[in-house]
Coordinates of C-alpha atoms in Angstrom, one line a residue:
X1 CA 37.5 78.9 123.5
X2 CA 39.6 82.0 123.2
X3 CA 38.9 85.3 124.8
X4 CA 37.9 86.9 121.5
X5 CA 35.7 83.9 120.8
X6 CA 33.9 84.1 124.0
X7 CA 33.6 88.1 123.9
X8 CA 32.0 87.6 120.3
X9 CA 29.7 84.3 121.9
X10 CA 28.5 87.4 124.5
X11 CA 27.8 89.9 121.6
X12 CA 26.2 87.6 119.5
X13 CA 23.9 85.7 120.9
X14 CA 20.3 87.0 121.5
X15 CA 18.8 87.2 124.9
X16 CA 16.5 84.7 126.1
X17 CA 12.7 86.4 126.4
X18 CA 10.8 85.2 129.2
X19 CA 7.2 87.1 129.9
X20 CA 7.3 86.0 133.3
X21 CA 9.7 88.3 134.8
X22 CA 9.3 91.0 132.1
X23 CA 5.7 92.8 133.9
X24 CA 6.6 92.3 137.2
X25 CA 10.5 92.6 138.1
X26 CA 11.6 96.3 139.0
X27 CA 14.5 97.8 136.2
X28 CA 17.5 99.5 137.1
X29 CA 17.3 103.3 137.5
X30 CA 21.7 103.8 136.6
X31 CA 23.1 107.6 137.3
X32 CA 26.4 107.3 135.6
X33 CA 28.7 110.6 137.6
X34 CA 31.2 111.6 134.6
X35 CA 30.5 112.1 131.1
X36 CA 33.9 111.5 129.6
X37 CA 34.7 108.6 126.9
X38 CA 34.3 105.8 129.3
X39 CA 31.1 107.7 131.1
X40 CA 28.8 108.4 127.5
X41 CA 30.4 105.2 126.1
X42 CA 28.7 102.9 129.5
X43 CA 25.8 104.8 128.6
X44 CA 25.6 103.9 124.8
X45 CA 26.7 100.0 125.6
X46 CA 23.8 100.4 128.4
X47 CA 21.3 101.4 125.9
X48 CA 22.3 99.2 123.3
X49 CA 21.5 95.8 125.2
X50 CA 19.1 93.5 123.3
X51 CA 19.8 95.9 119.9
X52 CA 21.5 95.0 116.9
X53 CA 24.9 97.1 117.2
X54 CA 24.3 98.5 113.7
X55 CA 20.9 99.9 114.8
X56 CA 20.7 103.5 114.6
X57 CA 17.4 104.0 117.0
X58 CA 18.7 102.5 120.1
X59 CA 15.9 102.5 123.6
X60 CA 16.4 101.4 127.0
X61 CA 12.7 100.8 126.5
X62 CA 11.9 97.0 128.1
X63 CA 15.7 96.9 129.6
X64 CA 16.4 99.8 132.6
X65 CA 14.1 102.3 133.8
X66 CA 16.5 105.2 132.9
X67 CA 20.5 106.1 132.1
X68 CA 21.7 109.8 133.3
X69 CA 25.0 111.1 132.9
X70 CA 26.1 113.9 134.5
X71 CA 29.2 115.7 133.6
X72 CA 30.5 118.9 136.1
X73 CA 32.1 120.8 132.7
X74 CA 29.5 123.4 131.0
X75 CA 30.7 122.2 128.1
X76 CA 33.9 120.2 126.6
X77 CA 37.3 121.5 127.7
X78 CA 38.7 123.9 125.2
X79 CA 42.7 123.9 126.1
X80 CA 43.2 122.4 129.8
X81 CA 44.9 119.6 131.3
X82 CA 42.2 117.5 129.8
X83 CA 42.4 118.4 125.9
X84 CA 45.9 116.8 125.5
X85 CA 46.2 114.5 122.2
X86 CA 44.9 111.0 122.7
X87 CA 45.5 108.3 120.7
X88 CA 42.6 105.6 120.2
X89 CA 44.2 102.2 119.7
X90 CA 43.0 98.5 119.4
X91 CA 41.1 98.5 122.5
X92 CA 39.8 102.1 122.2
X93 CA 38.5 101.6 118.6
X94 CA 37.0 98.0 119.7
X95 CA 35.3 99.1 122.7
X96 CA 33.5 101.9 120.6
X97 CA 32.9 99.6 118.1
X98 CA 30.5 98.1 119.8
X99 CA 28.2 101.2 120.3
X100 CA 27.6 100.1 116.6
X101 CA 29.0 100.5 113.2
X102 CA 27.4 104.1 113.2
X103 CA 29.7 104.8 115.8
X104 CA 32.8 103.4 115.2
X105 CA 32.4 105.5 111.4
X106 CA 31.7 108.5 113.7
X107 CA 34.4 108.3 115.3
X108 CA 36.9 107.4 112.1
X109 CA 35.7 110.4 109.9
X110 CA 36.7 112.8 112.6
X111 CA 40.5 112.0 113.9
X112 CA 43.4 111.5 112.5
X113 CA 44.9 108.1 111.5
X114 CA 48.3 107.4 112.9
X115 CA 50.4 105.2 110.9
X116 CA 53.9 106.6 111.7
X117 CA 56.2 107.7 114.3
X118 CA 58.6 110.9 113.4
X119 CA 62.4 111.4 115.0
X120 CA 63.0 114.8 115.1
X121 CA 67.0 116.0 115.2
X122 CA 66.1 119.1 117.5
X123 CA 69.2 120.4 116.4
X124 CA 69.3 119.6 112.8
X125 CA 65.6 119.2 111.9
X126 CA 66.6 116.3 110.0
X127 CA 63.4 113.5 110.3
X128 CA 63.5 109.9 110.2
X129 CA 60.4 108.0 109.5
X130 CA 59.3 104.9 111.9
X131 CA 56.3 102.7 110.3
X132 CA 54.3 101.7 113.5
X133 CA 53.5 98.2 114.0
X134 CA 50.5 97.5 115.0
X135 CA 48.2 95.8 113.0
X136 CA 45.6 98.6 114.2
X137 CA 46.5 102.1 113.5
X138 CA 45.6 104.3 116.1
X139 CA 43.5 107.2 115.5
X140 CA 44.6 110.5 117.0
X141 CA 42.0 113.0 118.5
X142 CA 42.3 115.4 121.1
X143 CA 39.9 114.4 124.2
X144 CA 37.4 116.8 123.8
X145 CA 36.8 115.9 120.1
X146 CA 36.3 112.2 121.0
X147 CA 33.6 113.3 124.0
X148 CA 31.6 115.5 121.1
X149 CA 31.6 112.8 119.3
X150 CA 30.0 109.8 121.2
X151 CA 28.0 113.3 122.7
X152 CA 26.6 113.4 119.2
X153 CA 26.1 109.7 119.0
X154 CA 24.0 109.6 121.9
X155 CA 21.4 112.5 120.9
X156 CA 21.3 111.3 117.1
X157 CA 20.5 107.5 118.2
X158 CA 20.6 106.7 122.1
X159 CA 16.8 107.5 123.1
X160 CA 16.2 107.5 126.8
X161 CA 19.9 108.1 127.4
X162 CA 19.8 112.2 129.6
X163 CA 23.2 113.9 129.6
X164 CA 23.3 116.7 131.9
X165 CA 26.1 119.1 131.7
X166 CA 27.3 121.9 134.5
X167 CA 26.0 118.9 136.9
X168 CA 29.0 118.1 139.5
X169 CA 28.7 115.2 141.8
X170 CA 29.8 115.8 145.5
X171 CA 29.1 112.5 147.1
X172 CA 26.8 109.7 147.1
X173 CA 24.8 108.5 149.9
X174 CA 23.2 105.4 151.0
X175 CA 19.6 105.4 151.8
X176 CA 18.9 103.5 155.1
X177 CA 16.1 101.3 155.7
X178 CA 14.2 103.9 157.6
X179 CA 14.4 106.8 155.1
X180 CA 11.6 106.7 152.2
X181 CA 13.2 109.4 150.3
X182 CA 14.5 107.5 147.3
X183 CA 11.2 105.9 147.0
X184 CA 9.6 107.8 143.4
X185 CA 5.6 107.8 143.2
X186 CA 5.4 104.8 141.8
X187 CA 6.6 103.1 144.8
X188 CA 9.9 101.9 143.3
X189 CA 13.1 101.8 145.7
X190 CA 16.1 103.5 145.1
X191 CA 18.8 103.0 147.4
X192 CA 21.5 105.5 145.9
X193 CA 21.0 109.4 146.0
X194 CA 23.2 111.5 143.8
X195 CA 24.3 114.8 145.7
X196 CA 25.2 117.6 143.1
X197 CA 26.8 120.6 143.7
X198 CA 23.3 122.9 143.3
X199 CA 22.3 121.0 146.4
X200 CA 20.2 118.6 144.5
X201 CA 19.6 115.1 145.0
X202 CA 19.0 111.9 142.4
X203 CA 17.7 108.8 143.4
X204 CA 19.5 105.8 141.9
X205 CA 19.3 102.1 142.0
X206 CA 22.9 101.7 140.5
X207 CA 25.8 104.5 140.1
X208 CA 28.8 103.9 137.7
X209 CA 31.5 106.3 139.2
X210 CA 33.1 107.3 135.9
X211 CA 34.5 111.0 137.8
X212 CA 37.6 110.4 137.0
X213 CA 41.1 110.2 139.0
X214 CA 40.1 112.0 142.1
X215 CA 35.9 110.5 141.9
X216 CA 33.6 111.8 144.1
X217 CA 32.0 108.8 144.5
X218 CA 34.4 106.3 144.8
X219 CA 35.3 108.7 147.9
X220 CA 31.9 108.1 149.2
X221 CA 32.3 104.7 149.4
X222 CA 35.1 103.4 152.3
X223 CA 35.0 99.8 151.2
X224 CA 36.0 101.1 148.1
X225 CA 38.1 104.1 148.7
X226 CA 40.2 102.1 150.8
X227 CA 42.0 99.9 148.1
X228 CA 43.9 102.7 146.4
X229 CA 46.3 105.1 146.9
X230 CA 48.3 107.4 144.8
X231 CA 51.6 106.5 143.3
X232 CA 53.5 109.3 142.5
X233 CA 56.4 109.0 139.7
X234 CA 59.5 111.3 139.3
X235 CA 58.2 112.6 135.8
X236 CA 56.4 115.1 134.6
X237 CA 55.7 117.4 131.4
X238 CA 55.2 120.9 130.3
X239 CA 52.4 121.7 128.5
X240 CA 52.2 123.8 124.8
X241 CA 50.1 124.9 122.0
X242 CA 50.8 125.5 118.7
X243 CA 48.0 127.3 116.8
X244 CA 46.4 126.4 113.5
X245 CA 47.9 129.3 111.2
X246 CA 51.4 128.2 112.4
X247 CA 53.3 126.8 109.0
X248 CA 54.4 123.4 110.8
X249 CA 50.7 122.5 111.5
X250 CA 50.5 122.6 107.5
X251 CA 54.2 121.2 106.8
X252 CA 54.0 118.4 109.2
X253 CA 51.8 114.9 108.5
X254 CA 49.3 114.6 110.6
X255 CA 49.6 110.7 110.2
X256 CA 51.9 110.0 113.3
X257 CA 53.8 111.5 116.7
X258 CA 56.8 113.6 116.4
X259 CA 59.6 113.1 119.0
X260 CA 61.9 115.9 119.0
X261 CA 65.4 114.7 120.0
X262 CA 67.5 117.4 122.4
X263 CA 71.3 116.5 123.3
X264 CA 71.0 113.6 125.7
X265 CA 72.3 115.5 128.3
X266 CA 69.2 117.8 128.6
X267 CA 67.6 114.8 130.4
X268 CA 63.8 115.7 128.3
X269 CA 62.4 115.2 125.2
X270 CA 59.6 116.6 123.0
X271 CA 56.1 115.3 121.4
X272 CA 54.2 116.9 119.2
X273 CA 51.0 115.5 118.0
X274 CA 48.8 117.7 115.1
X275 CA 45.0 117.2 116.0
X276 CA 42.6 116.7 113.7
X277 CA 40.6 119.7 112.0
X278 CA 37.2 118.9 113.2
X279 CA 39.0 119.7 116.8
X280 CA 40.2 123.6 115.5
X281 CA 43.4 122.0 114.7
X282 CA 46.4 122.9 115.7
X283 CA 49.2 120.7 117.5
X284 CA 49.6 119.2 121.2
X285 CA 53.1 119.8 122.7
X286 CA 54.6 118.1 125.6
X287 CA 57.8 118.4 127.2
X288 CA 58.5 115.2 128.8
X289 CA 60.5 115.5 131.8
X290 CA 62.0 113.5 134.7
X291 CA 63.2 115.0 138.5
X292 CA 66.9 114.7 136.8
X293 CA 65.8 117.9 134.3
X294 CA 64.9 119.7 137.6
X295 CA 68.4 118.9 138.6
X296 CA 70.0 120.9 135.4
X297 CA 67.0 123.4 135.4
X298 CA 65.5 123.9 138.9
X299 CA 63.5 126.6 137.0
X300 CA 60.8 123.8 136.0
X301 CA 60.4 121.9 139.0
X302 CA 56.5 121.4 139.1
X303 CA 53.9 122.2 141.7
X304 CA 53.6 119.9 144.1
X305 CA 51.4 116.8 144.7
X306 CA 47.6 117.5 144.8
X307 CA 46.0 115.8 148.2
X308 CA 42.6 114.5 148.2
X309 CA 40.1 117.3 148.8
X310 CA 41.9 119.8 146.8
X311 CA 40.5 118.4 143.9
X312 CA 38.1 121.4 142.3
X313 CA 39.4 124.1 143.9
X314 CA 42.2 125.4 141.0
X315 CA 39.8 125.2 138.1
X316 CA 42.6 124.3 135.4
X317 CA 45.5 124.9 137.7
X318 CA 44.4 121.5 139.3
X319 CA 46.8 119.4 136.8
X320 CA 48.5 122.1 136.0
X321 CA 50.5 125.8 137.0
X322 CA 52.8 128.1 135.1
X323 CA 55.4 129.0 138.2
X324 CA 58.2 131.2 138.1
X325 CA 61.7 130.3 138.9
X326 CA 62.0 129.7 142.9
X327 CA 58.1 130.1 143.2
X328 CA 55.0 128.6 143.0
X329 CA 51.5 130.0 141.8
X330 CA 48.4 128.5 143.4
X331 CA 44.5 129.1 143.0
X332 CA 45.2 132.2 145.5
X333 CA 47.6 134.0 143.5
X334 CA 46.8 137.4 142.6
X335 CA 46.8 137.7 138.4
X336 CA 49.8 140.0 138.6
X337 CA 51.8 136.9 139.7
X338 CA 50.1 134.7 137.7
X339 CA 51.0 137.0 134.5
X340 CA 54.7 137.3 135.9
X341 CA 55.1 133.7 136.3
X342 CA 53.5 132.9 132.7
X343 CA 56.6 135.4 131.5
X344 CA 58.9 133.8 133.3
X345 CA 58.2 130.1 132.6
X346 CA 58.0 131.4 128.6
X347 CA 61.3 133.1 128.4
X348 CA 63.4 130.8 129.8
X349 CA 61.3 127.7 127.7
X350 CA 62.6 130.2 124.9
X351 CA 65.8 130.3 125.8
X352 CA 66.6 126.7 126.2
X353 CA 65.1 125.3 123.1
X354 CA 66.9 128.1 121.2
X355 CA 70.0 126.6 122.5
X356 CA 69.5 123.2 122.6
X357 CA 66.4 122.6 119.7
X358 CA 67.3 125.2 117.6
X359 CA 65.3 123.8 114.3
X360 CA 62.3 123.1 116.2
X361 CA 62.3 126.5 117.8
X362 CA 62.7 128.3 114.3
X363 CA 59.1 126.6 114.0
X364 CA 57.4 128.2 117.0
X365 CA 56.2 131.6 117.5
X366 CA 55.8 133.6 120.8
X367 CA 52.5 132.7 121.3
X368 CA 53.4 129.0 121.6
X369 CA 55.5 129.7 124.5
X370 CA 53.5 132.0 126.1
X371 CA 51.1 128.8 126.5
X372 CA 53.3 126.9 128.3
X373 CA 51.9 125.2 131.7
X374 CA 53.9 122.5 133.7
X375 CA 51.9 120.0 134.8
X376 CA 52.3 118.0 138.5
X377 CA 54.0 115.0 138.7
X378 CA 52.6 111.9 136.9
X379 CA 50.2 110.2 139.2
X380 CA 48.4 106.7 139.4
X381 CA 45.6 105.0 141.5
X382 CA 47.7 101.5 142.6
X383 CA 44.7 99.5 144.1
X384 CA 45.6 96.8 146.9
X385 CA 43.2 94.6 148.5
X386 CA 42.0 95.9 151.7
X387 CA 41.6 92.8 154.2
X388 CA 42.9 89.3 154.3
X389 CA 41.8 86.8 151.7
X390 CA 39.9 90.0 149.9
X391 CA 40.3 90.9 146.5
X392 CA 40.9 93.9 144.6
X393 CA 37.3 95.5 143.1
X394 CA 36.0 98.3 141.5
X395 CA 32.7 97.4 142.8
X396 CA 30.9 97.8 146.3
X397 CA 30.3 94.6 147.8
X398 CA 26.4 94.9 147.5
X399 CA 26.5 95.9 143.7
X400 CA 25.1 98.7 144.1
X401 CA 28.2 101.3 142.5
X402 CA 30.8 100.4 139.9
X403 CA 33.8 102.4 139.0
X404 CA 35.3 103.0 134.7
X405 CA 37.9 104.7 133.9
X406 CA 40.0 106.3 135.9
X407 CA 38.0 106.6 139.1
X408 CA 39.1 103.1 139.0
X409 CA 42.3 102.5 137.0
X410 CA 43.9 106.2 136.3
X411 CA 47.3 105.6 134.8
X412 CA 50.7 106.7 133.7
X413 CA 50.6 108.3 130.1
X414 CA 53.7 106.5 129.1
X415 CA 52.1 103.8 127.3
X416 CA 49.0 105.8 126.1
X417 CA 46.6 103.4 127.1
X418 CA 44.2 105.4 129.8
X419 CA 41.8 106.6 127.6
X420 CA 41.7 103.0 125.7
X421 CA 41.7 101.4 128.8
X422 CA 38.8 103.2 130.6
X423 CA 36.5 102.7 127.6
X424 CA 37.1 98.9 127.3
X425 CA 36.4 98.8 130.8
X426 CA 33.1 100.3 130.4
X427 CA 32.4 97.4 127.5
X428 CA 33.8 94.8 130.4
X429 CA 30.5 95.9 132.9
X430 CA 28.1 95.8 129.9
X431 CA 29.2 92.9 128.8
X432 CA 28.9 91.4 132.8
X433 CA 24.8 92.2 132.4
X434 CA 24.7 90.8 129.4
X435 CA 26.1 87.7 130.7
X436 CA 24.2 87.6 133.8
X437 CA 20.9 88.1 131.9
X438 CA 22.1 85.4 130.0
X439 CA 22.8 83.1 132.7
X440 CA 19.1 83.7 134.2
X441 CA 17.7 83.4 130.6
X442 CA 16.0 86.7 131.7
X443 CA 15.1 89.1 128.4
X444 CA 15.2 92.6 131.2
X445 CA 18.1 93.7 133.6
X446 CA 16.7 93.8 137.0
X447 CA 18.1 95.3 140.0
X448 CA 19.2 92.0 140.6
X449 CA 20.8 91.7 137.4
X450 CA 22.3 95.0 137.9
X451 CA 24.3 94.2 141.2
X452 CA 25.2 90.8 140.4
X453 CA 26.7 92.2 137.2
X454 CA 28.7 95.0 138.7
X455 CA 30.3 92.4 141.0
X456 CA 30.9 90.1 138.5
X457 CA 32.8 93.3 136.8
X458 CA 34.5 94.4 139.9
X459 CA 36.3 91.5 140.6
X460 CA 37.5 90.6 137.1
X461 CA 38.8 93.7 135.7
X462 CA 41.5 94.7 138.3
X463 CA 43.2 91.3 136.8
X464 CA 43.1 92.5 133.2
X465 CA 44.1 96.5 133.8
X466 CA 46.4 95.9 136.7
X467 CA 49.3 94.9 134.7
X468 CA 49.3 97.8 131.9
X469 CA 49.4 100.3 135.3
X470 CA 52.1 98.6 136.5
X471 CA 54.0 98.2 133.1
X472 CA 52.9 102.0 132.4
X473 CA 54.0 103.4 135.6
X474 CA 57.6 101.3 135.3
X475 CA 58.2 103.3 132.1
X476 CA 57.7 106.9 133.7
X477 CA 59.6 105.6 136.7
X478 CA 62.8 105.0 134.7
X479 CA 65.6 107.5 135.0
X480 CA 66.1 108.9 131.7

């Protein structure tokens, strides 16, 4: 039986009910910590167990006690680090797919198909079109788009499912055997508290850490924490945006990538990716560079690495900081150097596409430069075992806390498979309690269920994603 065969075998077949275990076994009480695509889409796949996919009125009713996700942003990013253009490829679209057929449409009717891939002379503007080959065409949104829109999923049809926003995680804790304070009224045990940054505290049977790459609660955890470190490549990009009224967001199609081609001697290149209306519109820009363009233009050497603990301290300058040449500007700088630095980093952006790009530059105004941020270095989580005969997991060892996305598996951007990756993998630990339920013909997930599930997950997935961060990471390592 084939992969695909035994996925569909999981997704298919109907859950035994038994009425033994259904009044008197205890139901998981899941805090998922991150409401990005992989976060609300665990939630969605969560409350969908035992439903038809194509039903619109999913309930947890009879399956957990309750699914919370909490999310630190107020609201979805606007234009950070975080709402760059993502495309949603075969995985992406399948793993949504199975929220149901309601979502998958959702999701369709609101990016923008990408068929094509667009070679840009910088110098000539001539174009040449490049079919794309897949036999799944990728849809292009920008991140905050796609997290409205399984948002709006999960108040139109996931009942039970709470998302609480402007709710930032600090740590999890572990309750020990002598401390009753994650035990509710009802007498139910919950061994996991939840430590938000207001200085409350949620009880939890099971946490999926879904925080992203620096997660607060894979940090909690040594056993887990312990596997990964940070891989930093010499590459990196500069940031733009290009507003709606400009005339190449209307000129260009909106059905592919643009590269824009510089002399090979400027060691970068250029993508530009329009975002679909239903996100303001507009286009992405990224400059993608390497430590060999610092070489010929020192002016746009990035800050440096962030260390663990910093994370949350910069706001947006986190991923990202416009620095003038010979200078860097941090979370401390006053605005007058934070404004001088913006001018700087514009001008001389200016400047050199003028020179080298000159038909793309014809196309941008002064506002799209004065937008410009360079981002750090790429980073990625590279996960080792940590003990002899041990293997790699993204689950604690008592099945208690499971990590998505990139809190387990952040990745290069080269291949453009983060975003797809991180949602399959939520589908990969749904579709572990599905098969454990299965394999104790039980018609509830119990606590049981729960843990034995998340291991089950934590030990298979590192041998599926592994290989696309090493194979992504190889690309943004290459000199140009």
């Amino acid at each position: 039986m084939t992969k695909e065969e035994t996925k569909q075998e999981i997704n298919d077949t109907p859950v035994p009910m038994t009425n033994s275990t259904q009044a008197q076994a205890s139901r998981p009480k899941v805090v998922i910590c991150g409401g990005g695509p992989a976060g609300i889409l665990a939630s969605i796949l969560l409350s969908n167990i035992n439903n038809d996919n194509d039903n619109d009125n999913n309930s947890i009713s009879g399956i957990l006690e309750s699914i919370t996700v909490l999310e630190k942003a107020s609201q979805p990013d606007e234009w950070s680090s975080k709402s760059y253009a993502m495309v949603c490829g075969e995985r992406g679209q399948g793993a949504i797919a199975r929220g149901g057929k309601k979502c998958l449409e959702s999701a369709l009717s609101m990016g923008n198909v990408r068929k094509s891939i667009y070679i840009m002379d910088g110098a000539s503007g001539d174009i040449k079109t490049i079919p794309r080959q897949q036999s799944t065409p990728g849809i292009g949104f920008s991140r905050p788009l796609l997290v409205e829109c399984l948002e709006k999923f999960v108040s139109d049809s996931c009942h039970g499912v709470t998302l609480r926003r402007g709710a930032g995680v600090t740590k999890v804790t572990q309750r020990d055997g002598n401390d009753d304070g994650g035990v509710d009224s009802s007498g139910s045990d919950y061994p996991l508290q939840v430590h938000l940054e207001d200085g409350t505290i949620l009880s939890a049977t099971h946490v999926i850490g879904a925080d992203g790459k620096w997660s607060k609660v894979r940090e909690s955890f040594p056993s887990l924490n312990s596997q990964w470190t940070m891989d930093t490549c010499p590459s990196f990009g500069v940031s733009l945006y290009i507003p709606p009224s400009a005339a190449i967001v209307s000129d260009w199609n909106k059905d592919g990538t643009y590269v824009v081609r510089p002399p090979e001697e400027c060691m970068f290149y250029i993508l530009v990716s329009l975002l679909p209306s239903a996100a303001g519109g507009g286009a992405s820009v990224s400059m993608v560079c390497y430590d060999q363009t610092v070489e010929k233009y020192p002016w746009l050497e990035p800050p440096a690495d962030l260390k663990p603990g910093e994370y949350g301290k910069g706001g947006w300058m986190d991923e990202t900081s416009a620095i003038p040449a010979g200078g860097i500007v941090d979370s401390s700088s006053s605005n007058s150097e934070v404004e001088q630095s913006e001018n700087t980093l514009s001008r001389n952006l200016e400047e050199l596409f003028q020179e080298v790009v000159p038909a793309f530059h014809a196309l941008l105004s002064k506002e799209v430069y004065n937008s410009a941020r360079i981002n750090r270095r790429v980073t990625w989580l590279k996960a080792e075992s940590s003990g002899e005969g041990k293997e790699v997991s993204y689950s604690t060892e008592d099945g208690l806390v499971a990590l998505v996305g990139d809190a387990a598996h952040a990745m290069t951007p080269s291949m453009g498979e983060g975003g797809n990756c991180a949602m399959e993998s939520a589908v990969k630990l749904v579709d572990a309690v599905i098969s454990v339920m299965k394999e104790k013909e039980e018609s509830i997930c119990t606590v049981d269920i729960m843990s034995q599930a998340f291991i089950k997950y934590g030990l298979s997935r590192p041998k599926e994603v592994q290989p696309i961060q090493e194979m992504s990471a190889a690309r943004n390592r290459k000199k140009f």
